[in-house]
Short mmCIF file of N, CA and C in Angstrom, two decimals:
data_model
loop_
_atom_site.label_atom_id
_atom_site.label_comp_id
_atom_site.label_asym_id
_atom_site.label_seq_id
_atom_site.Cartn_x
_atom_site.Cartn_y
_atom_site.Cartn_z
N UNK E 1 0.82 -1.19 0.00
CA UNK E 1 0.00 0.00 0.00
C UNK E 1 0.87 1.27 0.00
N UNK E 2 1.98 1.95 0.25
CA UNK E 2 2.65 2.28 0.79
C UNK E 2 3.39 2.95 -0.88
N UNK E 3 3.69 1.65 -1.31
CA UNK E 3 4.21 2.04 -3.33
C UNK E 3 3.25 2.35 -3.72
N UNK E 4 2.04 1.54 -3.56
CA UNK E 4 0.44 2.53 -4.21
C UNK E 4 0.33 4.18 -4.33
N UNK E 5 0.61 4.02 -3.14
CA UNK E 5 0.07 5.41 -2.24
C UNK E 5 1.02 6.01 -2.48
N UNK E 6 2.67 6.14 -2.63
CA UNK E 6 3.58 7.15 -3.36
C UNK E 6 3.46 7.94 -4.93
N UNK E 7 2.96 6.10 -5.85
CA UNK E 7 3.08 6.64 -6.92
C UNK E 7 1.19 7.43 -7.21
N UNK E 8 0.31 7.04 -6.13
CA UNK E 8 -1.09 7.68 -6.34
C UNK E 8 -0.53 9.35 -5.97
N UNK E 9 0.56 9.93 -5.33
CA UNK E 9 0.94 11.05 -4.98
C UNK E 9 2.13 11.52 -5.63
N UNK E 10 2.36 11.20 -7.07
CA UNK E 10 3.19 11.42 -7.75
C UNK E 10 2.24 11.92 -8.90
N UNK E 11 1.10 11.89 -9.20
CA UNK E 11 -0.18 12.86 -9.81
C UNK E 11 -0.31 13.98 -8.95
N UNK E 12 0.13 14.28 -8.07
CA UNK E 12 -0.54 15.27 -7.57
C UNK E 12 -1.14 14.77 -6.19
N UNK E 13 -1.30 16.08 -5.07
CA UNK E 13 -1.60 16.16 -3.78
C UNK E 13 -3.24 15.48 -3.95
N UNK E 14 -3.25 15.08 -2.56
CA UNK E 14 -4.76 14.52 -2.62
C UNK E 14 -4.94 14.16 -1.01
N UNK E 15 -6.06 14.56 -0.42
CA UNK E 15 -7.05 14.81 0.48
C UNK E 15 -7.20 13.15 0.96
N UNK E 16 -7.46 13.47 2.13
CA UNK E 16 -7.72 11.22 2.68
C UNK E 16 -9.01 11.08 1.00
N UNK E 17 -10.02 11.46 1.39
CA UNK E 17 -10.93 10.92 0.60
C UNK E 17 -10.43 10.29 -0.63
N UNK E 18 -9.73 11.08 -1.44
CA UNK E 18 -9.54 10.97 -2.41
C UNK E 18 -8.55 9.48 -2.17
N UNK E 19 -7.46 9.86 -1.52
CA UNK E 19 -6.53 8.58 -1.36
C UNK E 19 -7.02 6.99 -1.06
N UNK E 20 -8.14 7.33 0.25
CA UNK E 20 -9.01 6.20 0.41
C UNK E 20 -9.52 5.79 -0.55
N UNK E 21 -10.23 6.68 -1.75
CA UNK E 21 -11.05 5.95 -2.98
C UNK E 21 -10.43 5.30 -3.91
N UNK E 22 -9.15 6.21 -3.99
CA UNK E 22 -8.04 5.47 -5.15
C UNK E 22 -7.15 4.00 -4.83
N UNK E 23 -6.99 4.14 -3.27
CA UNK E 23 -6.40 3.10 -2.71
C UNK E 23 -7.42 1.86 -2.31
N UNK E 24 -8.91 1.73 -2.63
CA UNK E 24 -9.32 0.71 -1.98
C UNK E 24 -9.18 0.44 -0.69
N UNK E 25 -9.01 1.29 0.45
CA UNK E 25 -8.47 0.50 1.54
C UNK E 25 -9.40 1.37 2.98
N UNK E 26 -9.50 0.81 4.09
CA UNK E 26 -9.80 1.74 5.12
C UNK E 26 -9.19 2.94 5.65
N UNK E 27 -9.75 3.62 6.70
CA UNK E 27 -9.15 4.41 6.87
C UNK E 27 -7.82 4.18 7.89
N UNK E 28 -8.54 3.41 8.92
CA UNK E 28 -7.45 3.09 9.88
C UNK E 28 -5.73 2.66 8.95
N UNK E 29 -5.93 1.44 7.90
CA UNK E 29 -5.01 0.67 7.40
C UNK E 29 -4.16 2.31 6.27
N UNK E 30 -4.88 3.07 5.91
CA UNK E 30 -4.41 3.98 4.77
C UNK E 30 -3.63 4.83 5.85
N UNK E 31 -4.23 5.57 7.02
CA UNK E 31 -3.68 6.87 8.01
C UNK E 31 -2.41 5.59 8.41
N UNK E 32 -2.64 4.65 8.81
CA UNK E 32 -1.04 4.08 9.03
C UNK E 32 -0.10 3.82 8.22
N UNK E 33 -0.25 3.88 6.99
CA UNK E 33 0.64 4.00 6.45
C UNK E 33 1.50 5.13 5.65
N UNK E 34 0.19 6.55 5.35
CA UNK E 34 0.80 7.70 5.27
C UNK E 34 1.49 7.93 6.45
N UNK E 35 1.32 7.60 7.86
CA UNK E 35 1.69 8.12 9.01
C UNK E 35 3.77 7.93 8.88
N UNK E 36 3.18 6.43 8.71
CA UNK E 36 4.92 5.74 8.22
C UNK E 36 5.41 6.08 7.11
N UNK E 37 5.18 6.47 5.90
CA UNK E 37 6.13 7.55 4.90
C UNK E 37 6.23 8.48 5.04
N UNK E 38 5.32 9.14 5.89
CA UNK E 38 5.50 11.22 6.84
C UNK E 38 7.48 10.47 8.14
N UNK E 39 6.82 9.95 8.88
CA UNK E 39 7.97 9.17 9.27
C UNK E 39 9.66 9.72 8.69
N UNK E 40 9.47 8.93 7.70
CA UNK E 40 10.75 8.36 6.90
C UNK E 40 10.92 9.87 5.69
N UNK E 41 9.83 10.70 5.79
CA UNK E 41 10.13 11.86 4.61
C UNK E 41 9.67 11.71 3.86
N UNK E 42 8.83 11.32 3.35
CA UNK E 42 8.67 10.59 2.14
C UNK E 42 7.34 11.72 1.43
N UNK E 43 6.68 11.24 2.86
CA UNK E 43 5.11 12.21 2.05
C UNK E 43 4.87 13.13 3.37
N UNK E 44 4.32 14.73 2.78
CA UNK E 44 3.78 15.27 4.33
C UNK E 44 2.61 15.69 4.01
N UNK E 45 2.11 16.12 4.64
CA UNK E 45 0.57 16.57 4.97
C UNK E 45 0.22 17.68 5.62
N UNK E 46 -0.43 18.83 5.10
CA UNK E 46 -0.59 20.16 5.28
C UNK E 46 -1.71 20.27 6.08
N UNK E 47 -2.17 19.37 6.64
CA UNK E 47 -3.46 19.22 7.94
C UNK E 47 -4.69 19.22 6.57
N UNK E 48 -5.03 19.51 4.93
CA UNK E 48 -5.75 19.18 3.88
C UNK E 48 -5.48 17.80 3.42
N UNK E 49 -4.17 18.31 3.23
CA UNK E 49 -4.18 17.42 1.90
C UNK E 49 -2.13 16.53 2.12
N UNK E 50 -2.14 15.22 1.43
CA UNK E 50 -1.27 14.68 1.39
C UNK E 50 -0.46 15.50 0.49
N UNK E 51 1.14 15.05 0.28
CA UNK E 51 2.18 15.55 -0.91
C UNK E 51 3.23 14.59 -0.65
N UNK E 52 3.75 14.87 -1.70
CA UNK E 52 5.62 14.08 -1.81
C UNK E 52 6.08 15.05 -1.51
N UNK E 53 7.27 14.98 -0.39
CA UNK E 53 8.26 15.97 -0.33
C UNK E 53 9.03 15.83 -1.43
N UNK E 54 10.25 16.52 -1.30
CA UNK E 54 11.14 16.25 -2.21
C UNK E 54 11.74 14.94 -2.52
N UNK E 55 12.24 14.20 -1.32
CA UNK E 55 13.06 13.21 -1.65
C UNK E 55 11.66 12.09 -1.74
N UNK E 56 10.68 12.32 -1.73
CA UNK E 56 9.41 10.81 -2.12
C UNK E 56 9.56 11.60 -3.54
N UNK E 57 9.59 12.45 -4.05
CA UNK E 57 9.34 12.64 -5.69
C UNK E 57 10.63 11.88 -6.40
N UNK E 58 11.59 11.96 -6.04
CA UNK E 58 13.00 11.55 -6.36
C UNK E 58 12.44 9.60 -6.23
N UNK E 59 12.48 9.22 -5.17
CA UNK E 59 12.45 7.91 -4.79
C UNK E 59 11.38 7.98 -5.90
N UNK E 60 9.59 8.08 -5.93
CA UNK E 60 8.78 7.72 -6.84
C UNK E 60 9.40 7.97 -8.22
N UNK E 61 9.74 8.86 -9.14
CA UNK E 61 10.60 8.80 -9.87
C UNK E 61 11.47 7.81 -10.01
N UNK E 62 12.36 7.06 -9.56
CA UNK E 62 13.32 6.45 -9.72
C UNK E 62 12.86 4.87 -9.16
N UNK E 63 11.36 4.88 -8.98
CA UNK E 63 10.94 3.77 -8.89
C UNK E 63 10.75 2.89 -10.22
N UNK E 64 9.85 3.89 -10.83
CA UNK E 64 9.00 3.96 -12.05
C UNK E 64 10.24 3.03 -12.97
N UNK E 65 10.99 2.76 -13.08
CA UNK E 65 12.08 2.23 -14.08
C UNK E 65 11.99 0.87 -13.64
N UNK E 66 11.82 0.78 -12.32
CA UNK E 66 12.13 -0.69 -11.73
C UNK E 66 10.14 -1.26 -11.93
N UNK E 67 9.39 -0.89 -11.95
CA UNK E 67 7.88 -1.31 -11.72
C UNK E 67 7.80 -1.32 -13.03
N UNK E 68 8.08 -0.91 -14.48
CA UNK E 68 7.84 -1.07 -15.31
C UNK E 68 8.73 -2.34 -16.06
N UNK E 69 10.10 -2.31 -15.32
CA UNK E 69 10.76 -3.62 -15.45
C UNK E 69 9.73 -5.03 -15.22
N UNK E 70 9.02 -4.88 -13.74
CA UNK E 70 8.40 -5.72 -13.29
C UNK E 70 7.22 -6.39 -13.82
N UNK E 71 6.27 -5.23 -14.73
CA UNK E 71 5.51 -5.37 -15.44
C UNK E 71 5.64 -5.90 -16.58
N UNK E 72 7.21 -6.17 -17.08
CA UNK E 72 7.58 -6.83 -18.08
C UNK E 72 7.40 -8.13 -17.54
N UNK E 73 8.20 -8.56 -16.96
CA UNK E 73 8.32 -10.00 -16.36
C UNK E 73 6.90 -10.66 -15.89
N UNK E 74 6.21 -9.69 -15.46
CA UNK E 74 4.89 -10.23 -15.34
C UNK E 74 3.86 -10.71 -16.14
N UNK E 75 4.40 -10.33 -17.64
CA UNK E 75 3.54 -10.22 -18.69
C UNK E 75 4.36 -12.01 -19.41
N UNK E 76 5.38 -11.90 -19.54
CA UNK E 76 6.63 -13.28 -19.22
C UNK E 76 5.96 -14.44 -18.50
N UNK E 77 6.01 -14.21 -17.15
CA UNK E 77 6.20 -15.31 -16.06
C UNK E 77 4.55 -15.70 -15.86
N UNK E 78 3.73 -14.51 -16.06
CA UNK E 78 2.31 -14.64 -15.50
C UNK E 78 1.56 -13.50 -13.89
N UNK E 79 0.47 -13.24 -14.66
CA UNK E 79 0.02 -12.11 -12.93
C UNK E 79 0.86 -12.39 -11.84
N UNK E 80 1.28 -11.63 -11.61
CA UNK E 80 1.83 -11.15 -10.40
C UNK E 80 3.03 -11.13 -9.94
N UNK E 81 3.48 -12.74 -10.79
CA UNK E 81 4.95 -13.48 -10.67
C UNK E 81 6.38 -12.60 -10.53
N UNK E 82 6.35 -11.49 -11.36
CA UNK E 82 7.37 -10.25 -11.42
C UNK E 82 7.42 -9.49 -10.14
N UNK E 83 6.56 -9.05 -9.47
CA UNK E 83 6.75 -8.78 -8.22
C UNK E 83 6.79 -9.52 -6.93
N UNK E 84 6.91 -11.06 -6.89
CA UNK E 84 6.98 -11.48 -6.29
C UNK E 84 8.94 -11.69 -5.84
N UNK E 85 8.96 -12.56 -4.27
CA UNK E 85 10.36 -12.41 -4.00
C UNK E 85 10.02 -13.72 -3.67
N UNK E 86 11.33 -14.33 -4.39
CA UNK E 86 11.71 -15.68 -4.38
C UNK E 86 12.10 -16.31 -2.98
N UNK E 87 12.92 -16.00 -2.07
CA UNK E 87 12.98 -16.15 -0.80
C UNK E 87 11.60 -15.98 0.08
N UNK E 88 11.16 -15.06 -0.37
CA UNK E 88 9.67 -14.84 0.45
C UNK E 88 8.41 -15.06 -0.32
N UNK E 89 7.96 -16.08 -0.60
CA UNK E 89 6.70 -16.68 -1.48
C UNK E 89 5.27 -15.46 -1.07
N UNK E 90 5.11 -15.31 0.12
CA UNK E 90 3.86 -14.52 0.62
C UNK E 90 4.12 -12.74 0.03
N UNK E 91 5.59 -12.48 0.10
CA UNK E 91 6.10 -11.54 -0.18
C UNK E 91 5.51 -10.58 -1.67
N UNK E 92 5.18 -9.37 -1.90
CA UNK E 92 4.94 -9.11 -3.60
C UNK E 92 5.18 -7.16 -3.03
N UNK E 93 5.81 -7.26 -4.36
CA UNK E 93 6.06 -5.15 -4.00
C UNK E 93 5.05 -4.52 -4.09
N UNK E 94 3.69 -4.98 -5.18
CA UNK E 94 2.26 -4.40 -4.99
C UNK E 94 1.58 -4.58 -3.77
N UNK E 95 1.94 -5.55 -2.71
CA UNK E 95 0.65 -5.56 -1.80
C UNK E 95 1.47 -4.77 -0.60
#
């Protein structure tokens, strides 16, 4: 949720509502995890609305090369298989 929710804030700032609708998810499970990329720098929040600071625009940016890699392999191996981690079977970078 967390890569969702960076690259859903790499369009542009957006309000819980909006994030909740785009993310599928509750509120409790969504506020904990903006809470933990505000944390680490990543995303802040103007008491409105969510944003990428600087260094989450950089990181989302420099994601985008590696998720589109993934989407290759997925299209290869089969749904999902590309983001999955071989050591960790339960493991996937989308969930």
């Amino acid at each position: 949720m967390r890569l969702d929710s960076l690259l859903a804030l790499k369009e542009g700032p957006r309000d819980l509502e909006m994030l909740l609708r785009d993310m599928n998810a509750d509120e409790e499970t969504l506020l904990f995890h903006m809470n933990t990329l505000q944390e680490y720098y990543l995303v802040s929040d103007n008491g409105e609305r969510y944003g990428l600071t600087t260094i989450g625009e950089v990181i989302a940016d420099e994601m985008m090369p590696l998720l589109e890699h993934l989407d290759e392999l997925e299209k290869t191996l089969g749904p999902g298989e590309g983001f999955k981690n071989p050591s960790n079977p339960g493991y996937s970078l989308r969930t």
